[in-house]
CSV table of C-alpha atoms and ligand atoms in Angstrom, one decimal:
chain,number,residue,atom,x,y,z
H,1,UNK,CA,10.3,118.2,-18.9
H,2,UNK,CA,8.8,114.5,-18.1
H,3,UNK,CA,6.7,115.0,-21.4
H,4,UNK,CA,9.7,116.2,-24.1
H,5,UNK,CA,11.8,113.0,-22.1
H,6,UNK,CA,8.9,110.8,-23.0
H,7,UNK,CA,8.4,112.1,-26.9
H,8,UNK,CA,12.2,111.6,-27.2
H,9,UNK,CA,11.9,107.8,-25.6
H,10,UNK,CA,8.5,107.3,-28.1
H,11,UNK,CA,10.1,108.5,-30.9
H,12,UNK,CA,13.4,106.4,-30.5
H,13,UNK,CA,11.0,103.2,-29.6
H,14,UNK,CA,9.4,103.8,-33.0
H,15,UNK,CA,12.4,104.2,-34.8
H,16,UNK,CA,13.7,101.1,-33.8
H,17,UNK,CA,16.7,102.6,-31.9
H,18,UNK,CA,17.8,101.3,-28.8
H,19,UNK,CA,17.3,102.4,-25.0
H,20,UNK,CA,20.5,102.3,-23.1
H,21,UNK,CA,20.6,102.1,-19.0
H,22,UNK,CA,22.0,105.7,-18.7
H,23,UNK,CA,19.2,107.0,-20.8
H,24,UNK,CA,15.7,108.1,-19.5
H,25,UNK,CA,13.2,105.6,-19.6
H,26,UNK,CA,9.5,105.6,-18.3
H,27,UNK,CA,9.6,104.1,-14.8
H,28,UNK,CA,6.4,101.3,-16.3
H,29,UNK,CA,9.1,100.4,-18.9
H,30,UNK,CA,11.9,99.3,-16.4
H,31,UNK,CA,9.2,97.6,-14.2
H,32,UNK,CA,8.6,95.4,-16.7
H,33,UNK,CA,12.2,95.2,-18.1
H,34,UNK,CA,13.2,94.2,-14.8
H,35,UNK,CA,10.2,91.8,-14.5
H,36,UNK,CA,11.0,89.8,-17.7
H,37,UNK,CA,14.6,89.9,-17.7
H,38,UNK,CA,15.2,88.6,-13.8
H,39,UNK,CA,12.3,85.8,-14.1
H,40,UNK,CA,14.5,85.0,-17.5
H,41,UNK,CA,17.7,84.7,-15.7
H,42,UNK,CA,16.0,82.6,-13.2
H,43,UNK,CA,14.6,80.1,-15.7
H,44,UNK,CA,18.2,79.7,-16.7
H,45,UNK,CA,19.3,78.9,-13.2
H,46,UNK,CA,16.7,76.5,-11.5
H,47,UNK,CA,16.9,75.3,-15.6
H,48,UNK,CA,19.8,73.8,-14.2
H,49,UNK,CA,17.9,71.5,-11.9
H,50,UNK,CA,16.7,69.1,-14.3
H,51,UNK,CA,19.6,67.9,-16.6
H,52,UNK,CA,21.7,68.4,-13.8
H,53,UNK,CA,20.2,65.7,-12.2
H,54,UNK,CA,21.7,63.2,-14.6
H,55,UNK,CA,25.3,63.9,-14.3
H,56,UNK,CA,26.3,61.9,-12.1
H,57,UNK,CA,24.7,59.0,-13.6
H,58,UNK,CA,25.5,60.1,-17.3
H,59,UNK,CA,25.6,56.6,-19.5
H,60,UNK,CA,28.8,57.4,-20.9
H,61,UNK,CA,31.9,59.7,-20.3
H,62,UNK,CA,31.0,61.5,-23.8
H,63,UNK,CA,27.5,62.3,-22.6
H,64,UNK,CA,28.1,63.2,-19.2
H,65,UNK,CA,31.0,66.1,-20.6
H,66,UNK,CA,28.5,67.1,-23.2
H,67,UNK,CA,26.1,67.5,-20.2
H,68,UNK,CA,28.5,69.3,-18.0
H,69,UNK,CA,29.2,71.7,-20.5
H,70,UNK,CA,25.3,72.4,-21.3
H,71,UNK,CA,24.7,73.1,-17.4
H,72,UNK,CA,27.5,75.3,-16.8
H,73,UNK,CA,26.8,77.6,-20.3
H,74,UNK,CA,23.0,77.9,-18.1
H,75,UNK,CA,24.4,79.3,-15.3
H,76,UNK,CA,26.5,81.3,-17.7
H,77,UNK,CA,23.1,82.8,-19.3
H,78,UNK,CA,21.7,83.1,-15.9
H,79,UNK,CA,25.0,85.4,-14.8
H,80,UNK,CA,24.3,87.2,-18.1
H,81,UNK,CA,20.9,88.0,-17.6
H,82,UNK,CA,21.2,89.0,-14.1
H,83,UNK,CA,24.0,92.0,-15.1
H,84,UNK,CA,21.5,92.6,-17.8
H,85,UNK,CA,18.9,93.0,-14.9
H,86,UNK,CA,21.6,95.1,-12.4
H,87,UNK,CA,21.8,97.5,-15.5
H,88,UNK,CA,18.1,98.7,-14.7
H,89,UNK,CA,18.9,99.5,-11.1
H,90,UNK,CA,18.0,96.4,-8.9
H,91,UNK,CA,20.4,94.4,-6.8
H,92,UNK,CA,21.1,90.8,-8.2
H,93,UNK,CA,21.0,89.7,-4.3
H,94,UNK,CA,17.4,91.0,-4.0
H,95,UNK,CA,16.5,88.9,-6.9
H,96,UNK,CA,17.6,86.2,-5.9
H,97,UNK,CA,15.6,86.5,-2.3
H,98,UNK,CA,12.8,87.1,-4.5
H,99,UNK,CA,13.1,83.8,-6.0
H,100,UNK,CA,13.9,81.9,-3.2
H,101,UNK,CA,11.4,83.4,-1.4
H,102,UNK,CA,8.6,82.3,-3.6
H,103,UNK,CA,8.1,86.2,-4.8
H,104,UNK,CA,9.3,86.3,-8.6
H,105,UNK,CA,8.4,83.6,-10.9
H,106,UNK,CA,10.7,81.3,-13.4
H,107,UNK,CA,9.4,79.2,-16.4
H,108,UNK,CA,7.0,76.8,-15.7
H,109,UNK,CA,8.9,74.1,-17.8
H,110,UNK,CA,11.4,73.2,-15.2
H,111,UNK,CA,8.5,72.2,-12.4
H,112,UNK,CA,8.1,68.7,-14.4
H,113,UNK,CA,10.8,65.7,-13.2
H,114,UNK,CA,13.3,64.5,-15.2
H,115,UNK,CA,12.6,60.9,-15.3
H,116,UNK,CA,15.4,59.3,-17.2
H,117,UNK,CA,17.7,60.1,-19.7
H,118,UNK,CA,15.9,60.3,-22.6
H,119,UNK,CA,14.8,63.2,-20.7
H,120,UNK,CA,18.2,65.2,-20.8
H,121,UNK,CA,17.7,65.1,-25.1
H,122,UNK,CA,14.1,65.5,-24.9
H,123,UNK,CA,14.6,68.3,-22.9
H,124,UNK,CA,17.2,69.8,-25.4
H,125,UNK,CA,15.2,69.3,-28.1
H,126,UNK,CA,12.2,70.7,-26.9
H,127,UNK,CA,12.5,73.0,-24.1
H,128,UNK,CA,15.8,74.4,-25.7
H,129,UNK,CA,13.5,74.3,-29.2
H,130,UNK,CA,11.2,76.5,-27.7
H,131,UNK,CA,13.9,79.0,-25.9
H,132,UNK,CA,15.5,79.5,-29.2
H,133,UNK,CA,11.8,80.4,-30.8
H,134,UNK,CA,11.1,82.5,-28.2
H,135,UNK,CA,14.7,84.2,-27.8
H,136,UNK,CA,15.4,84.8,-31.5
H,137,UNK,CA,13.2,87.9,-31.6
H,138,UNK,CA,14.2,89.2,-28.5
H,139,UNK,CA,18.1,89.5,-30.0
H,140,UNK,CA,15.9,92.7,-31.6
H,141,UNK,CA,14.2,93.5,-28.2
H,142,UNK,CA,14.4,97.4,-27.4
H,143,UNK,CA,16.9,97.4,-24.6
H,144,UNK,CA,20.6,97.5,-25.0
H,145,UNK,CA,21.7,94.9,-22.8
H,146,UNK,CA,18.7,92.7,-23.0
H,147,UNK,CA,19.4,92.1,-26.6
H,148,UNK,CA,22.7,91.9,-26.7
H,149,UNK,CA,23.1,89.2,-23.9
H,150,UNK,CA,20.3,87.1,-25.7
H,151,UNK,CA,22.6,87.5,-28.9
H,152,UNK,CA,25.4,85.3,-27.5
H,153,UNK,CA,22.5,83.5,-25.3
H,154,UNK,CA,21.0,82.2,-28.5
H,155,UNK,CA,23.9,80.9,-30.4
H,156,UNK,CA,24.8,78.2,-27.3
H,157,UNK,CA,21.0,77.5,-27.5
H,158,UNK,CA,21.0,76.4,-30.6
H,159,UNK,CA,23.8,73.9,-30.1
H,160,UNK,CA,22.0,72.8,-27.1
H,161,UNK,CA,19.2,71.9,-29.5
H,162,UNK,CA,21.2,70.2,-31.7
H,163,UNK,CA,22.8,67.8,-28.9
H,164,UNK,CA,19.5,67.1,-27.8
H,165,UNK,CA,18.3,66.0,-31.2
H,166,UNK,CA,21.3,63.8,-32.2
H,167,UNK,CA,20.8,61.9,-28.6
H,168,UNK,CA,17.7,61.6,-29.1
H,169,UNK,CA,18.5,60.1,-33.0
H,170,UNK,CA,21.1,57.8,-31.5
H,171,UNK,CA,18.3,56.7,-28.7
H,172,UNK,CA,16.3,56.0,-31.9
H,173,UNK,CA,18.7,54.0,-33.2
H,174,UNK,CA,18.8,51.5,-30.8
H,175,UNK,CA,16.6,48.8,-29.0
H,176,UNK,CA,12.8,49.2,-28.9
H,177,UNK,CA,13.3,49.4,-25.0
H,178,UNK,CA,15.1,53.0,-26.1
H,179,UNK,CA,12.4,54.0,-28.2
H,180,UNK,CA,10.0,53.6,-25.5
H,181,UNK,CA,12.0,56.1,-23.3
H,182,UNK,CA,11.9,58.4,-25.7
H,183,UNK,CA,8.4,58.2,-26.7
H,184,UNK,CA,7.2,58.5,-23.2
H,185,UNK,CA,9.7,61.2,-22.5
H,186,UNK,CA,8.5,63.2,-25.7
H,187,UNK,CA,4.8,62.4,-24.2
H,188,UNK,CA,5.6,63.8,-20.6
H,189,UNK,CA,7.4,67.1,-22.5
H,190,UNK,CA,5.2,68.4,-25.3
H,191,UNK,CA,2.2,70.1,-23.5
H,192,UNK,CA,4.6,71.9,-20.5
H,193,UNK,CA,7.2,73.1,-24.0
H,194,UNK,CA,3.6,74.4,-25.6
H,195,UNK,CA,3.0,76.2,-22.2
H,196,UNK,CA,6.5,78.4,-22.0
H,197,UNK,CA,5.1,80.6,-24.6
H,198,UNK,CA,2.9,81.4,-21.7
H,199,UNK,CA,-1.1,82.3,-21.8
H,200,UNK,CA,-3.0,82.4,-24.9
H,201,UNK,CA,-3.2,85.9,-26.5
H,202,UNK,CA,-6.2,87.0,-25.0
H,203,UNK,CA,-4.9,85.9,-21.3
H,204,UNK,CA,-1.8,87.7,-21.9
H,205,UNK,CA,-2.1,91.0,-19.8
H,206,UNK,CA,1.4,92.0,-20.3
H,207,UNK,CA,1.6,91.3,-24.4
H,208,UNK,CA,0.0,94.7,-25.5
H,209,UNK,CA,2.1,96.9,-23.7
H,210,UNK,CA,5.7,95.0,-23.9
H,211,UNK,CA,5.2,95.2,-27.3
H,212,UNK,CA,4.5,99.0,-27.7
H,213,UNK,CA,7.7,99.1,-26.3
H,214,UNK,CA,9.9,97.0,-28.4
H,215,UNK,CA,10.2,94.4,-25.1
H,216,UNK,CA,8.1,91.3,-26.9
H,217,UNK,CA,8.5,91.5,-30.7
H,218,UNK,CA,5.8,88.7,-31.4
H,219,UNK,CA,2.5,87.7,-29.2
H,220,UNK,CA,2.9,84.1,-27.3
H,221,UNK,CA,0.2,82.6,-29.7
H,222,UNK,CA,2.5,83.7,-32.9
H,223,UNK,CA,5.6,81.9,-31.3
H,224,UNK,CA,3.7,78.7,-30.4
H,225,UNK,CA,2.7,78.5,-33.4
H,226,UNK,CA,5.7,78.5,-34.6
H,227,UNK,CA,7.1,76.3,-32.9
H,228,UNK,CA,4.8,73.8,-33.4
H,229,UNK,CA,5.5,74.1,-36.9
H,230,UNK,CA,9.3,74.0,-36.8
H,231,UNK,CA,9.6,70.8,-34.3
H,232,UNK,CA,6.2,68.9,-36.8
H,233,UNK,CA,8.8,67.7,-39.4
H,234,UNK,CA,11.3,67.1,-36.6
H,235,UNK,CA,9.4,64.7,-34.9
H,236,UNK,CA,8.9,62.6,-38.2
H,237,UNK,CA,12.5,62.5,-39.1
H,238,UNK,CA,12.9,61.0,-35.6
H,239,UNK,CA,9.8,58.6,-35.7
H,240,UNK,CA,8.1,59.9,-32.7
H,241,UNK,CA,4.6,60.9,-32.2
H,242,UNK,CA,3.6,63.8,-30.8
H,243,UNK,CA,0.8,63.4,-28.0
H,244,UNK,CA,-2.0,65.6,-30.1
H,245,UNK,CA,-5.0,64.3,-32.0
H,246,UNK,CA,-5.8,67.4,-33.2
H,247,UNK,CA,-2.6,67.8,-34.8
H,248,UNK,CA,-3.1,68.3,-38.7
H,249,UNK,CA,-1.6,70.2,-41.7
H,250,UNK,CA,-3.8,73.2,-42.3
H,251,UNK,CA,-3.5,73.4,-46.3
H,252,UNK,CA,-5.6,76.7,-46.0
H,253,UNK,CA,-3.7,78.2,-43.4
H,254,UNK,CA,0.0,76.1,-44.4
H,255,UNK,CA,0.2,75.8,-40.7
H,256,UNK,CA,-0.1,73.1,-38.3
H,257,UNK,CA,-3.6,73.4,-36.3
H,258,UNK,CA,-3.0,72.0,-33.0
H,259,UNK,CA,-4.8,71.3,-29.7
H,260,UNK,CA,-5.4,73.4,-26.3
H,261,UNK,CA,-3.0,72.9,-23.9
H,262,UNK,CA,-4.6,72.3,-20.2
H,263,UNK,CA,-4.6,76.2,-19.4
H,264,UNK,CA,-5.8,75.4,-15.6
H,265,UNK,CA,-2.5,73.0,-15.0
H,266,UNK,CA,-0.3,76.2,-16.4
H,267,UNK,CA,-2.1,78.4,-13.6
H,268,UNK,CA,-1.4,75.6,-10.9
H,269,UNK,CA,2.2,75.4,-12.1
H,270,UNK,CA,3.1,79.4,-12.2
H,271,UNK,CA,1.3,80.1,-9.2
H,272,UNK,CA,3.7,78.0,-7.7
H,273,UNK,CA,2.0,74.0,-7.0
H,274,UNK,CA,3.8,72.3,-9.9
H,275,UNK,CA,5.0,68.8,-9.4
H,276,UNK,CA,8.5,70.4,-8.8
H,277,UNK,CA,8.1,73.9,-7.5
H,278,UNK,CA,9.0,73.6,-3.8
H,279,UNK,CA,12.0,71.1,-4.6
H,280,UNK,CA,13.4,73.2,-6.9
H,281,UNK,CA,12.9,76.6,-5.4
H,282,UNK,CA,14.6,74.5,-1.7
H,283,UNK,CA,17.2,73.5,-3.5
H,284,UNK,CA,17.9,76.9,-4.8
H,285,UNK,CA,17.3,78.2,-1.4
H,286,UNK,CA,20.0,75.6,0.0
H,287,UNK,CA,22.7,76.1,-2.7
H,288,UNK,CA,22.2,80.1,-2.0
H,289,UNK,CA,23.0,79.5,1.6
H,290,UNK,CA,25.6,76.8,1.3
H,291,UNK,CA,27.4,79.6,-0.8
H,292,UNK,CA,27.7,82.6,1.6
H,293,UNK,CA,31.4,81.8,2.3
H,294,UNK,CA,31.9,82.0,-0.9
H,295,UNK,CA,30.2,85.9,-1.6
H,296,UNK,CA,31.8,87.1,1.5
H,297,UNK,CA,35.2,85.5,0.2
H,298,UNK,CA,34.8,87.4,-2.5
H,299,UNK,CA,33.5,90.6,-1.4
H,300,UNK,CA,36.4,90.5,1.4
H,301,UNK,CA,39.0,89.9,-1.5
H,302,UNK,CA,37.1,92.9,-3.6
H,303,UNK,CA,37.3,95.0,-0.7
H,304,UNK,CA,41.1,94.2,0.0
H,305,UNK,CA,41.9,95.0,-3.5
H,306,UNK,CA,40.3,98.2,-3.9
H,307,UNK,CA,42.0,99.7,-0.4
H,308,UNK,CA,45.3,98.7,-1.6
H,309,UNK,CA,44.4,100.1,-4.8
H,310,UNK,CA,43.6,103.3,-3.1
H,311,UNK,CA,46.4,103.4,-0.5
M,401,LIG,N1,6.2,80.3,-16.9
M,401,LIG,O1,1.3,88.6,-19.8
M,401,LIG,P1,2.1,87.4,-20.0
M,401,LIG,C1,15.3,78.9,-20.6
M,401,LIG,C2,3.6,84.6,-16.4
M,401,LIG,S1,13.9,79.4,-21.5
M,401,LIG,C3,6.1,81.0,-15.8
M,401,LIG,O2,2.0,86.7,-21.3
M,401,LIG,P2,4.8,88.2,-20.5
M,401,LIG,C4,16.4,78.2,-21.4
M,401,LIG,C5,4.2,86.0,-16.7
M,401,LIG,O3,5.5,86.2,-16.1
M,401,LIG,C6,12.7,79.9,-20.3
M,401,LIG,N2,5.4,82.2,-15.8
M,401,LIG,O4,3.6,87.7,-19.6
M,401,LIG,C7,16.8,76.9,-20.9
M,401,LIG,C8,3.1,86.9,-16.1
M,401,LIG,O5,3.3,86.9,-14.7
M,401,LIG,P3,3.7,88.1,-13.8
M,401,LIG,C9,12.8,81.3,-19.9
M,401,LIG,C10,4.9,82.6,-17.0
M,401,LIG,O6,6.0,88.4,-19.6
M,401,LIG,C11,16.5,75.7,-21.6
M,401,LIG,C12,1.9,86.1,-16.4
M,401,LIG,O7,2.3,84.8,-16.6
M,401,LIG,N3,12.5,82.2,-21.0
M,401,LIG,O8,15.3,79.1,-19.5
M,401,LIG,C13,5.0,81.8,-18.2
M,401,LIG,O9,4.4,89.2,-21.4
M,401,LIG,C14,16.8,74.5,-21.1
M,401,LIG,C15,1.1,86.6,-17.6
M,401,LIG,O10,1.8,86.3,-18.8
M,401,LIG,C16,12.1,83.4,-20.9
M,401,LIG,O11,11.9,83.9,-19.8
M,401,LIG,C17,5.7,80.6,-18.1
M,401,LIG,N4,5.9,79.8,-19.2
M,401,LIG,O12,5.2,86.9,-21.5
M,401,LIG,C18,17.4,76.7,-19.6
M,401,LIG,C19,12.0,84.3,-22.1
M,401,LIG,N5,4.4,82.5,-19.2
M,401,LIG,O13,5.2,88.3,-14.0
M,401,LIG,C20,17.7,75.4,-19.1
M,401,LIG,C21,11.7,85.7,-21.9
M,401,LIG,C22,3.8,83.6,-18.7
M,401,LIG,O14,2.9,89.3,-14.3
M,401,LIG,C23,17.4,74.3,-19.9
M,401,LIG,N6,10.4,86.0,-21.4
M,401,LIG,N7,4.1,83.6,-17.4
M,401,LIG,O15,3.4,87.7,-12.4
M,401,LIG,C24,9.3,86.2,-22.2
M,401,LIG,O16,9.4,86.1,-23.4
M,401,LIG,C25,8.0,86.5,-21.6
M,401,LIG,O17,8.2,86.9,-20.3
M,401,LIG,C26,6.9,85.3,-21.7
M,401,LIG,C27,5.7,85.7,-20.9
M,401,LIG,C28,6.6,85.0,-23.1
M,401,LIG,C29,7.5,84.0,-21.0
């Protein structure tokens, strides 16, 4: 029977159809579903770490309600992506004692400080730049929910871009003391953005398989690459410089070749000694705990309805 379930679930895979939670999947398949799409939702959460540092010391009303609102739709994605996750048959409260337990991973990118505030529209710019790249495709990815959240996921990404960009123009703008800020911030940003794509090609021991299944539509070198040759002209309209020598116009190959990120640092950061990992994940740790009133508030409430319902 296993066999005929599997031709069906082949067969749909290759037609491009989409695999819904109620229908049979192999169990490899949801493994890695459930791998991706939980370390995804907690990108999104300790994500919120780093701009969310600057609130409170926003330079202005404007940007510090433009920031608010960028943090919050985070946790939105994050609360997305964890029902997305629940749909394949694991607990959300287990994943998050995997993460704050050091046991599931979460993009390297937000293990780097936030230093000041050309940081929040670097970080927009860049780090959203390369979510967007990466998420695009995955609005095709085979499962139901997966692509649908990332549908909604990557129409607030792109204006998160966008309000990176313009505060990074207006930073531009203005004294040379500004332009410094963002210079070093773009300096401090552009190797660890290069890096979310995650290990080159022939590193990559997930790649093959996710995308046999419709999980990964394009290989991480394909989608560094382009992003490095989407955010190029960006970079000259704002009159930075990005930190690679390498970096040249390919005429042959009309791409940008570019340089080799430090691989070794990327192995440092995931396996979990990154400049920020242990304050992030503590802080994580701490909000989880300061908020267990709050769960059994809720679940106390749920429980009360649903008796009164049934009475
Ligand atoms: N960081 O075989 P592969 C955001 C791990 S965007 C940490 O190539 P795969 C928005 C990988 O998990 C950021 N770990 O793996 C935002 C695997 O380890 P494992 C989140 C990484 O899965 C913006 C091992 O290395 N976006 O949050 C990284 O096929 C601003 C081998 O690698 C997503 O998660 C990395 N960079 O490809 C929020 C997108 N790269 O699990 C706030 C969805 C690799 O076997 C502010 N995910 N690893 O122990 C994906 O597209 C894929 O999972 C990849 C990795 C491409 C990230």
């Amino acid at each position: 029977a296993d066999e005929a379930l599997q031709a069906e679930f082949d067969a749909r895979i290759a037609d491009n159809q989409r695999i819904e939670p109620r229908d049979w999947m192999p169990e490899a398949y949801r493994r890695t579903l459930i791998r991706q799409v939980s370390q995804h939702a907690h990108s999104e959460i300790i994500g919120m770490q780093p701009e969310g540092d600057w609130i409170a010391t926003a330079p202005s009303l404007r940007r510090k309600a433009i920031l608010l609102a960028k943090v919050q739709d985070e946790a939105g994605h994050g609360l997305y992506l964890y029902a997305a996750a629940e749909t394949l048959g694991v607990d959300r409260a287990e994943l998050t004692e995997r993460l704050i337990e050091g046991r599931q991973k979460y993009s390297s990118i937000f293990n780097y400080p936030s230093l000041n505030y050309a940081d929040v529209g670097v970080i927009g710019w860049l780090v959203d730049g390369a979510a967007i790249c990466n998420q695009v495709p995955l609005c095709r990815t085979s499962f139901g929910p997966y692509a649908r959240a990332m549908v909604r996921i990557c129409k607030e990404e792109s204006f998160h871009q966008r309000q990176g960009y313009e505060l990074l123009m207006r930073m531009m703008e203005g004294t040379g003391g500004q332009r410094a800020m963002v210079q070093d911030a773009v300096d401090r940003w552009w190797w660890p953005s290069l890096m979310m794509f995650g290990p080159p090609d022939a590193d990559s021991p997930n790649t093959q398989q996710s995308m046999t299944w419709g999980i990964k539509i394009d290989t991480n070198d394909d989608l560094r690459q382009k992003f490095v040759d989407m955010t190029v002209p960006q970079a000259e309209k704002l009159g930075v410089t990005l930190p690679d020598p390498e970096l040249a116009w390919n005429a042959e190959r009309e791409r940008y070749d570019f340089g080799e990120p430090d691989w070794n640092e990327f192995k440092q950061v995931i396996s979990g000694s990154g400049p920020k990992n242990a304050e992030r994940v503590a802080r994580r740790r701490t909000a989880h705990e300061k908020g267990a009133w709050v769960r059994e508030a809720a679940t106390a409430y749920a429980r009360k309805q649903q008796s009164a319902r049934e009475a």
